[in-house]
């Protein structure tokens, strides 16, 4: 198992971009695919796209971002790729439902963003679990709900 | 394995590197008892550790640990939440982060800090800005329907501990069914049965911590 204790830089940095491009053409770049919600962890285990096990132990103030270069050798590199965060957009049918929905979403401590007439809930588990919770609250017939990736979500 | 030495890494970077593990769960589920049971097990494995406790308006849990004789009292820090316990482990964990940083500064070799949340409800979760990995502790006496309620704490934790397994026959709990339902709602992510007071299952919890954040 390879232990990573610092971020070497970003894949677009001058010192890396050209050489990473070259390595990628030779299939020598391994990707560490991480969910967006997991990026705040400073210590974790993960497996690269080529099956290598990596133990990450970063200083607490070292940010981990999409494109972070964790290993850079003449014939091998490991780069972080962040899985797009998914959101559940919930649109209530009427104002009374919107108030009720807002109460429950707050009570459940779901992470949200607001959109015109809708609320976006960050999916930190299976979409089905969120839909089941809405159903258990009797909201499923009074809202429209569908998941979408982060780039479609308003800030 | 290409393993770093904690002290050397800290000297090289000047920053904190100890692993941080959260332990949350409802009031009375056995969080403090689990920590009391974990300390000697982890010490026996050579883990250099410290603890941060959280209470509402007292330092009750910290004082209990300091008096326990299990750990140097100086290695136990207390945070008084002054509000709902989850506010200081999730919404604004600044006080806990500062407590952890101070422990790391005072004990440079420390490699693991356990953060015990104050007792809370099933919606309680830890911010990953505070901890690298976290445990949620429930107990059989709290009712075998807890996993079915799918609280965020139960679903999102890295390890679910079902404590007081010895009480199951006395409180009418079907323990195998509770365990099966817990594994089901967590999509087979880890669940461990414990009796923290007698030490049952505590070694398995230590195994999980060692593997997940200490990499050994």
Coordinates of C-alpha atoms in Angstrom, one line a residue:
Chain A
X1 CA 0.0 0.0 0.0
X2 CA 1.3 3.4 -0.9
X3 CA 1.0 6.2 1.7
X4 CA 0.5 9.7 0.5
X5 CA 1.1 12.5 3.0
X6 CA 1.1 15.6 0.8
X7 CA -0.4 17.0 -2.3
X8 CA 2.4 17.6 -4.9
X9 CA 0.4 20.2 -6.9
X10 CA -2.4 20.4 -9.5
X11 CA -2.5 18.6 -12.8
X12 CA -2.7 21.9 -14.6
X13 CA 0.3 23.4 -12.9
X14 CA 3.2 24.3 -15.2
X15 CA 5.4 21.7 -13.6
X16 CA 2.9 18.8 -14.2
X17 CA 0.6 19.6 -17.2
X18 CA 2.8 18.6 -20.1
X19 CA 4.4 15.6 -18.4
X20 CA 1.0 14.3 -17.2
X21 CA -0.3 14.6 -20.7
X22 CA 2.6 12.5 -21.9
X23 CA 2.1 9.9 -19.2
X24 CA -1.7 9.8 -19.9
X25 CA -0.9 8.9 -23.6
X26 CA 1.1 6.0 -22.3
X27 CA -1.6 4.8 -19.9
X28 CA 0.6 5.7 -16.9
X29 CA -1.8 8.0 -15.1
X30 CA -3.9 6.4 -12.3
X31 CA -7.1 8.2 -11.2
X32 CA -8.2 8.3 -7.6
X33 CA -12.0 8.7 -8.0
X34 CA -13.5 10.4 -4.9
X35 CA -17.1 11.5 -4.1
X36 CA -17.3 15.2 -3.6
X37 CA -18.8 14.7 -0.1
X38 CA -15.7 12.8 0.9
X39 CA -13.1 15.4 0.0
X40 CA -12.9 16.9 3.5
X41 CA -11.4 13.7 4.9
X42 CA -7.8 14.0 5.7
X43 CA -7.1 10.3 6.3
X44 CA -8.7 7.6 4.3
X45 CA -8.0 4.5 2.2
X46 CA -8.8 4.3 -1.5
X47 CA -8.1 2.3 -4.6
X48 CA -6.9 3.8 -7.9
X49 CA -8.3 3.2 -11.3
X50 CA -5.6 0.5 -11.8
X51 CA -6.4 -1.2 -8.5
X52 CA -3.6 0.1 -6.4
X53 CA -4.4 0.6 -2.7
X54 CA -3.5 4.1 -1.4
X55 CA -3.6 5.4 2.2
X56 CA -4.0 9.1 2.3
X57 CA -2.9 11.0 5.4
X58 CA -2.7 14.8 4.7
X59 CA -2.0 17.7 7.1
X60 CA -5.3 19.1 8.3
X61 CA -5.0 22.3 6.4
X62 CA -4.0 20.7 3.1
X63 CA -7.0 20.9 0.7
X64 CA -7.8 18.0 -1.6
X65 CA -9.3 19.0 -4.9
X66 CA -10.2 17.7 -8.3
X67 CA -6.9 17.4 -10.2
X68 CA -4.7 17.1 -7.1
X69 CA -1.5 15.3 -8.0
X70 CA -0.6 12.7 -5.3
X71 CA 2.2 10.8 -6.9
X72 CA 4.5 11.8 -9.8
X73 CA 7.2 9.5 -11.0
X74 CA 8.8 9.1 -14.4
X75 CA 6.5 6.3 -15.3
X76 CA 3.6 6.7 -13.0
X77 CA 1.3 9.3 -11.6
X78 CA -1.8 9.3 -9.4
X79 CA -4.3 12.2 -9.8
X80 CA -7.5 12.9 -7.9
X81 CA -10.7 12.9 -9.9
X82 CA -13.8 14.1 -8.1
X83 CA -17.1 12.4 -8.8
X84 CA -19.7 15.1 -9.5
X85 CA -22.0 15.7 -6.6
X86 CA -25.6 14.7 -7.2
X87 CA -28.6 16.7 -6.0
X88 CA -32.2 15.9 -5.6
X89 CA -34.4 18.7 -6.9
X90 CA -37.7 18.8 -5.0
X91 CA -40.5 21.1 -6.3
X92 CA -43.5 21.4 -4.1
X93 CA -46.9 21.7 -5.7
X94 CA -48.1 24.5 -3.5
X95 CA -47.1 27.0 -0.8
X96 CA -48.4 24.9 2.1
X97 CA -46.4 21.9 0.9
X98 CA -43.3 24.1 0.5
X99 CA -43.6 25.2 4.2
X100 CA -44.0 21.6 5.3
X101 CA -41.1 20.4 3.1
X102 CA -38.8 23.2 4.4
X103 CA -39.6 22.2 8.0
X104 CA -38.8 18.5 7.4
X105 CA -35.7 19.2 5.3
X106 CA -34.4 21.3 8.2
X107 CA -35.3 18.8 10.7
X108 CA -33.5 16.1 8.8
X109 CA -30.4 18.3 8.5
X110 CA -30.2 17.7 4.8
X111 CA -27.7 19.9 3.0
X112 CA -29.6 22.2 0.6
X113 CA -29.4 24.8 -2.1
X114 CA -32.3 27.0 -3.1
X115 CA -33.6 27.3 -6.6
X116 CA -36.6 29.3 -8.0
X117 CA -39.6 27.4 -6.7
X118 CA -37.5 24.3 -5.8
X119 CA -35.0 23.1 -3.2
X120 CA -31.9 21.0 -4.1
X121 CA -30.9 18.4 -1.6
X122 CA -27.3 17.1 -1.7
X123 CA -27.4 13.3 -2.1
X124 CA -25.1 11.8 0.4
X125 CA -26.6 8.4 0.1
X126 CA -28.8 6.4 -2.3
X127 CA -31.5 8.6 -4.0
X128 CA -34.0 5.9 -3.1
X129 CA -33.4 6.5 0.6
X130 CA -34.3 10.2 0.2
X131 CA -37.4 9.4 -1.8
X132 CA -38.5 6.9 0.8
X133 CA -38.1 9.5 3.5
X134 CA -40.3 11.9 1.5
X135 CA -42.9 9.2 1.1
X136 CA -42.8 8.3 4.8
X137 CA -43.6 12.0 5.5
X138 CA -46.5 11.9 3.1
X139 CA -44.9 14.4 0.8
X140 CA -44.3 12.2 -2.3
X141 CA -47.7 12.9 -3.9
X142 CA -47.3 16.6 -3.3
X143 CA -43.9 17.2 -4.8
X144 CA -41.9 16.5 -7.9
X145 CA -38.4 15.1 -7.2
X146 CA -35.6 14.1 -9.5
X147 CA -31.9 13.8 -9.2
X148 CA -29.3 15.7 -11.3
X149 CA -25.6 16.3 -11.3
X150 CA -23.9 19.3 -9.6
X151 CA -23.4 21.4 -12.8
X152 CA -27.1 21.7 -13.2
X153 CA -27.6 23.0 -9.7
X154 CA -27.9 26.7 -8.9
X155 CA -25.4 28.1 -6.4
Chain B
X1 CA 4.1 -0.4 3.0
X2 CA 5.7 3.0 2.6
X3 CA 4.7 4.2 6.1
X4 CA 5.5 7.7 7.5
X5 CA 6.4 8.4 11.1
X6 CA 3.9 10.7 12.7
X7 CA 6.5 12.8 14.5
X8 CA 8.7 13.2 11.5
X9 CA 5.8 14.1 9.3
X10 CA 4.7 16.8 11.8
X11 CA 8.2 18.3 12.0
X12 CA 8.4 18.3 8.2
X13 CA 5.1 20.0 7.6
X14 CA 4.6 21.9 10.9
X15 CA 0.9 20.8 10.8
X16 CA -1.3 18.4 12.7
X17 CA -1.4 14.9 11.3
X18 CA -3.0 12.8 14.0
X19 CA -6.0 10.8 12.9
X20 CA -9.3 12.1 14.3
X21 CA -12.2 9.7 15.0
X22 CA -15.7 10.8 16.1
X23 CA -17.9 8.8 18.4
X24 CA -21.5 9.9 18.5
X25 CA -24.9 8.5 19.4
X26 CA -28.0 8.9 21.6
X27 CA -27.8 9.7 25.4
X28 CA -26.9 6.6 27.4
X29 CA -26.0 4.4 24.4
X30 CA -22.5 3.8 25.8
X31 CA -20.2 6.2 24.0
X32 CA -18.1 6.9 27.1
X33 CA -18.1 3.3 28.1
X34 CA -16.9 2.4 24.6
X35 CA -14.0 4.9 24.9
X36 CA -13.2 3.5 28.4
X37 CA -13.0 0.1 26.8
X38 CA -11.1 1.2 23.7
X39 CA -8.3 3.0 25.6
X40 CA -6.5 0.0 27.0
X41 CA -7.0 -2.0 23.8
X42 CA -5.5 0.7 21.7
X43 CA -2.7 1.3 24.3
X44 CA -1.9 -2.4 24.1
X45 CA -1.5 -2.0 20.4
X46 CA 1.0 0.9 20.9
X47 CA -1.4 3.7 19.8
X48 CA -0.5 7.1 21.2
X49 CA -3.9 8.7 21.8
X50 CA -5.9 11.5 23.4
X51 CA -9.6 12.3 23.9
X52 CA -11.9 15.3 23.5
X53 CA -15.3 15.0 25.2
X54 CA -18.3 17.1 24.6
X55 CA -21.0 17.9 27.1
X56 CA -23.9 20.3 27.1
X57 CA -23.0 22.6 30.1
X58 CA -20.6 20.5 32.2
X59 CA -17.3 18.5 31.8
X60 CA -18.9 15.4 33.2
X61 CA -17.6 12.9 30.6
X62 CA -14.1 14.4 30.7
X63 CA -13.9 14.2 34.4
X64 CA -15.1 10.6 34.3
X65 CA -12.3 9.7 31.9
X66 CA -9.7 11.7 33.9
X67 CA -10.6 9.9 37.1
X68 CA -10.7 6.5 35.3
X69 CA -6.9 5.9 35.6
X70 CA -7.0 4.6 32.0
X71 CA -5.3 7.6 30.5
X72 CA -3.1 10.6 31.5
X73 CA -5.7 13.2 32.6
X74 CA -3.8 15.8 30.7
X75 CA -4.7 13.9 27.5
X76 CA -8.4 14.5 28.0
X77 CA -9.9 17.8 26.8
X78 CA -13.4 19.0 27.4
X79 CA -15.7 21.1 25.1
X80 CA -18.9 22.5 26.5
X81 CA -21.3 22.7 23.6
X82 CA -23.7 25.1 25.4
X83 CA -26.3 24.0 22.8
X84 CA -27.5 21.0 20.9
X85 CA -24.4 18.7 20.7
X86 CA -24.5 18.3 17.0
X87 CA -23.9 22.1 16.5
X88 CA -20.2 21.7 17.7
X89 CA -19.5 18.5 15.8
X90 CA -21.1 19.4 12.5
X91 CA -22.4 23.0 11.9
X92 CA -19.5 24.8 13.6
X93 CA -16.8 22.3 14.9
X94 CA -14.3 25.1 15.6
X95 CA -14.2 24.5 19.4
X96 CA -13.5 20.8 18.8
X97 CA -10.9 21.5 16.1
X98 CA -9.1 23.9 18.4
X99 CA -9.2 21.3 21.3
X100 CA -7.7 18.7 19.0
X101 CA -5.0 21.1 17.7
X102 CA -4.1 22.0 21.3
X103 CA -3.8 18.3 22.3
X104 CA -1.5 17.7 19.3
X105 CA 0.6 20.7 20.2
X106 CA 1.0 19.5 23.8
X107 CA 1.6 15.8 22.9
X108 CA 3.6 15.9 19.6
X109 CA 3.6 12.1 19.3
X110 CA -0.1 11.6 19.5
X111 CA -1.4 9.7 16.5
X112 CA -5.1 9.3 17.3
X113 CA -7.7 11.7 18.9
X114 CA -11.1 10.4 19.8
X115 CA -13.9 13.0 19.8
X116 CA -16.9 12.0 21.9
X117 CA -20.0 13.9 21.0
X118 CA -22.6 14.8 23.6
X119 CA -25.6 12.5 23.6
X120 CA -27.9 13.5 20.7
X121 CA -30.6 12.1 18.5
X122 CA -30.5 9.9 15.4
X123 CA -30.0 12.8 13.1
X124 CA -26.6 13.6 14.6
X125 CA -23.6 13.4 12.2
X126 CA -20.0 14.6 12.3
X127 CA -18.5 17.1 9.9
X128 CA -15.6 15.6 7.9
X129 CA -13.8 18.9 8.6
X130 CA -13.5 17.7 12.2
X131 CA -13.0 14.0 11.9
X132 CA -11.6 11.6 9.3
X133 CA -13.9 8.7 10.3
X134 CA -16.7 8.3 12.7
X135 CA -18.7 5.8 14.8
X136 CA -22.3 6.0 15.8
X137 CA -23.3 4.1 18.9
X138 CA -26.8 2.8 19.6
X139 CA -27.9 0.3 22.1
X140 CA -30.4 -2.6 22.2
X141 CA -32.3 -1.1 25.1
X142 CA -33.1 1.9 23.0
X143 CA -35.3 -0.3 20.9
X144 CA -34.7 -2.7 18.0
X145 CA -36.5 -0.4 15.6
X146 CA -33.7 2.2 15.6
X147 CA -32.1 0.8 12.4
X148 CA -35.4 0.8 10.6
X149 CA -35.9 4.5 11.4
X150 CA -33.0 5.2 9.1
X151 CA -31.6 8.2 11.0
X152 CA -28.7 10.0 9.3
X153 CA -26.4 9.0 12.2
X154 CA -27.2 5.3 11.6
X155 CA -26.9 5.5 7.9
X156 CA -23.9 7.7 7.3
X157 CA -21.5 6.7 10.0
X158 CA -18.4 4.7 8.9
X159 CA -19.1 2.2 11.6
X160 CA -22.3 1.5 13.5
X161 CA -21.9 0.0 16.9
X162 CA -24.9 -1.7 18.6
X163 CA -24.0 -1.7 22.3
X164 CA -25.3 -3.5 25.3
X165 CA -25.9 -6.7 23.3
X166 CA -26.1 -8.6 26.6
X167 CA -29.4 -6.8 27.5
X168 CA -31.3 -8.0 24.4
X169 CA -33.1 -10.9 26.1
X170 CA -34.0 -8.7 29.0
X171 CA -35.7 -6.0 26.9
X172 CA -37.4 -8.2 24.4
X173 CA -35.1 -7.4 21.5
X174 CA -34.6 -9.8 18.6
X175 CA -30.8 -9.2 18.3
X176 CA -30.2 -11.2 15.1
X177 CA -33.0 -9.3 13.4
X178 CA -31.8 -5.9 14.6
X179 CA -28.3 -6.7 13.3
X180 CA -29.7 -7.9 9.9
X181 CA -31.8 -4.7 9.6
X182 CA -28.9 -2.5 10.5
X183 CA -26.7 -4.1 7.8
X184 CA -29.6 -3.8 5.3
X185 CA -30.2 -0.1 5.8
X186 CA -26.5 0.5 5.7
X187 CA -26.1 -1.4 2.5
X188 CA -23.8 -3.9 4.3
X189 CA -21.4 -1.3 5.6
X190 CA -19.8 -2.3 8.9
X191 CA -21.9 -3.0 12.0
X192 CA -20.4 -4.4 15.2
X193 CA -22.2 -5.7 18.3
X194 CA -20.6 -4.8 21.6
X195 CA -20.9 -5.1 25.3
X196 CA -18.6 -2.3 26.1
X197 CA -18.7 -2.9 29.9
X198 CA -17.4 -6.4 29.5
X199 CA -15.2 -5.6 26.5
X200 CA -17.1 -7.9 24.0
X201 CA -16.6 -6.7 20.5
X202 CA -14.3 -3.8 21.5
X203 CA -11.3 -5.4 19.8
X204 CA -13.3 -5.5 16.6
X205 CA -14.0 -1.8 16.9
X206 CA -10.3 -1.1 17.5
X207 CA -9.5 -3.2 14.4
X208 CA -11.7 -1.0 12.3
X209 CA -10.1 2.2 13.6
X210 CA -6.6 0.8 13.1
X211 CA -7.4 -0.2 9.5
X212 CA -9.3 2.9 8.5
X213 CA -7.2 5.7 9.7
X214 CA -4.0 4.3 11.2
X215 CA -3.4 2.0 8.2
X216 CA -2.2 -1.0 10.2

